[in-house]
CSV table of C-alpha atoms in Angstrom, one decimal:
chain,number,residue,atom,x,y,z
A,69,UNK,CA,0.0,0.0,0.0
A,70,UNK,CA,1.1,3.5,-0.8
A,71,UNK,CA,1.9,6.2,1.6
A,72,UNK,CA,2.4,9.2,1.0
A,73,UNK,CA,5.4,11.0,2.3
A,74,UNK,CA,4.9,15.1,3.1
A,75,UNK,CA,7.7,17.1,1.9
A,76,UNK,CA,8.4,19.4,5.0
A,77,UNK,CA,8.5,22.3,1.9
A,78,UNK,CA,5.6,21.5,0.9
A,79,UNK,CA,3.7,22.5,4.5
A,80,UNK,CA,5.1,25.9,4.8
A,81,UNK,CA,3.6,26.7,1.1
A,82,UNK,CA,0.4,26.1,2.2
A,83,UNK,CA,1.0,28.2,5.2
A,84,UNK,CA,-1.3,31.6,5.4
A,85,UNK,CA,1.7,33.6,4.4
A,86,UNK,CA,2.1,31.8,1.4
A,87,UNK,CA,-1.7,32.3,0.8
A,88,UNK,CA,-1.4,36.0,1.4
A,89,UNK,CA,1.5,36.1,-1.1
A,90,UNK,CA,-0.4,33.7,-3.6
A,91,UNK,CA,-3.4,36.4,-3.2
A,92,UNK,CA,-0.7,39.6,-3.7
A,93,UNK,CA,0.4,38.1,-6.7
A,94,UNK,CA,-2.6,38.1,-8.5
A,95,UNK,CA,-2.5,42.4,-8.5
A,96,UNK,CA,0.7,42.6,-10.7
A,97,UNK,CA,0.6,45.0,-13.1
A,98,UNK,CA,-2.5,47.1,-11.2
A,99,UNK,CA,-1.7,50.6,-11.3
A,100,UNK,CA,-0.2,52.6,-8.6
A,101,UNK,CA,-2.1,55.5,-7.3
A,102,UNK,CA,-1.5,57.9,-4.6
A,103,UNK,CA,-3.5,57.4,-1.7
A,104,UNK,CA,-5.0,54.3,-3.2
A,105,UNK,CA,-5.9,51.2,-1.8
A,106,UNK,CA,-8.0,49.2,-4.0
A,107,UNK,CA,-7.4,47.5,-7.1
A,108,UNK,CA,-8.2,50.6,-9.1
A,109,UNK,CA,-5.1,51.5,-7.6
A,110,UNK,CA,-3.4,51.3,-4.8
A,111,UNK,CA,0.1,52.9,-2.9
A,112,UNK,CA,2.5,50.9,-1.5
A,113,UNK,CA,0.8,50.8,1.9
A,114,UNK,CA,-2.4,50.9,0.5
A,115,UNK,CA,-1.3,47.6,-1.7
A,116,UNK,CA,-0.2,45.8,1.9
A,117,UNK,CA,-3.5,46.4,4.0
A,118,UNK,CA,-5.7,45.9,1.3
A,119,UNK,CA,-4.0,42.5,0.9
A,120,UNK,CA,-3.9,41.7,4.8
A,121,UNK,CA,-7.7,42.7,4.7
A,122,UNK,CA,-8.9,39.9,2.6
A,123,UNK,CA,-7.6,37.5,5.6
A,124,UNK,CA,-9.3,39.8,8.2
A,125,UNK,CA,-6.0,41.8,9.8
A,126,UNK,CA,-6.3,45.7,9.5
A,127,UNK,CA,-3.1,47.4,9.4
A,128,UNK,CA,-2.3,50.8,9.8
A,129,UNK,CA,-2.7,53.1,6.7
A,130,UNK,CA,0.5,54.6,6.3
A,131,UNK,CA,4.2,52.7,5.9
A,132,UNK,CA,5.3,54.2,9.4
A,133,UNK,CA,2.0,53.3,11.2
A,134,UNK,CA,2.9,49.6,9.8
A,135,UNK,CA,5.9,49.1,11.6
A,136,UNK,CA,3.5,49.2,14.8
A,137,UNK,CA,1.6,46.1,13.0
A,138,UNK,CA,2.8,42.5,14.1
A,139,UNK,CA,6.3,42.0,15.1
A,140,UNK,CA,9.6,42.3,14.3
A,141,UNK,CA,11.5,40.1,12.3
A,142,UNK,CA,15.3,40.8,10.8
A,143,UNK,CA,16.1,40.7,7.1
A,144,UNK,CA,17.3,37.2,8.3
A,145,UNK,CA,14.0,35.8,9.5
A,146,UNK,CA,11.8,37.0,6.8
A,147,UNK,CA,9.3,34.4,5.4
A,148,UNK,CA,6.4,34.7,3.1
A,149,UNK,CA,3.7,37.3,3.6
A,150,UNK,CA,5.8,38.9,5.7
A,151,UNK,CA,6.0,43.2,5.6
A,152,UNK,CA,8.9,45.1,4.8
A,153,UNK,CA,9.6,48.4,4.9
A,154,UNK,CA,12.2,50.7,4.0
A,155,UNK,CA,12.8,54.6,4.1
A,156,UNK,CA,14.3,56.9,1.2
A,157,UNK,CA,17.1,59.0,2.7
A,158,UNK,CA,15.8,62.4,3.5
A,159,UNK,CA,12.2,61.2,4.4
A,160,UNK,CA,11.4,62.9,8.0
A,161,UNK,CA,9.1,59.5,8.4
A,162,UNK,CA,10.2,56.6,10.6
A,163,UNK,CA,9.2,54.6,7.4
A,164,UNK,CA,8.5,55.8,3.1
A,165,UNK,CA,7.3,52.2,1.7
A,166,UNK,CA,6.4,48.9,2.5
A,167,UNK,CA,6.1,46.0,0.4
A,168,UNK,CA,5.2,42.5,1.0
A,169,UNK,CA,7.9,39.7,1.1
A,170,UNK,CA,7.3,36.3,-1.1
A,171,UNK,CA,10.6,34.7,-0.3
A,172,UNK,CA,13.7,33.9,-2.7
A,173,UNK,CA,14.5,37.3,-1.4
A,174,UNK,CA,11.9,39.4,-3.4
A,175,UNK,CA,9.1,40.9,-2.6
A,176,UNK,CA,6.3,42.5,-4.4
A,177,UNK,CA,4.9,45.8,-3.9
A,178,UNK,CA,2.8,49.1,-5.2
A,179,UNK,CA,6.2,51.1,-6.3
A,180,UNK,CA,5.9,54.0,-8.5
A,181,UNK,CA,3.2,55.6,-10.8
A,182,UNK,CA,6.0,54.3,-13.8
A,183,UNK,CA,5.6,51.1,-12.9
A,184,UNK,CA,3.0,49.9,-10.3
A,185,UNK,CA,2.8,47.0,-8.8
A,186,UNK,CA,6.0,44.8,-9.2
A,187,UNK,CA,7.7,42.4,-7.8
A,188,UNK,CA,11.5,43.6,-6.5
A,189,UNK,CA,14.8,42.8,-5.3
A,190,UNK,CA,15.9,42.9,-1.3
A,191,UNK,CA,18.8,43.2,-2.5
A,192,UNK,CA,19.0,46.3,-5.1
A,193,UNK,CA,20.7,48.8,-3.0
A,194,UNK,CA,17.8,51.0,-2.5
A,195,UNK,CA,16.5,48.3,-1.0
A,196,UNK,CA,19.0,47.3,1.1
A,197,UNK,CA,20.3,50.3,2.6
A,198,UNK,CA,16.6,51.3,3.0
A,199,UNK,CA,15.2,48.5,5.1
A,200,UNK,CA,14.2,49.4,8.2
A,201,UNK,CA,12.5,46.6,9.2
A,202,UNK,CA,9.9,43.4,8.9
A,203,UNK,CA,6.9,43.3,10.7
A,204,UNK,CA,5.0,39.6,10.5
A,205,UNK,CA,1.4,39.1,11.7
A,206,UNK,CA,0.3,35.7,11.0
């Protein structure tokens, strides 16, 4: 008789990060809009609690009021559906964006009018001298 053998892997992609990811992913290529947050357009905070909605979390609204949402976790720990968020230098904010990570060291976020939403590199240097921290809440 056959039994079938779990791949550990396997278990953490069906975990509710991965579902909160799998659910982000589905808004690439929406438009970005200042202020938004729906998918007539959304900003990159407004990207991250519209997303977290959907599963019944409210964040904050803005990218600074985000980094009060969950708990911390270092560039190290990140995992799937968690948030991170970064500042521009000369921003007068604790925080200037926040994207959502979807492992393989990427995340995807609302990023510019140019472009909206994308999916990004931790480690383009914007990026990484930017981060400021990642918050996870599930």
């Amino acid at each position: 008789e056959f039994t079938e053998v779990v791949d550990p892997s396997e278990l953490v992609q069906s975990s509710k990060g991965q579902e909160i990811v799998n659910y982000a992913m589905q808004f690439l290529g929406y438009p970005y809009v200042y202020g938004g947050s729906s998918p007539k357009g959304f900003d990159c905070s407004g990207f991250t609690s519209y997303v977290y909605k959907q599963f019944g979390y409210s964040l904050q609204r803005t990218a600074s009021g985000q980094l009060d949402n969950g708990y911390a976790v270092s560039m190290g720990e990140l995992q799937p559906g968690d948030l991170v968020i970064f500042k521009k230098g000369g921003s007068s904010k604790p925080a200037s964006h926040v994207g959502l990570y979807i492992g393989n060291n990427q995340f995807v976020h609302a990023s510019t009018s140019r472009v909206g939403v994308i999916v990004s590199g931790m480690d383009e240097a914007y990026y990484t001298t930017g981060f400021v921290g990642g918050r996870r809440l599930v």
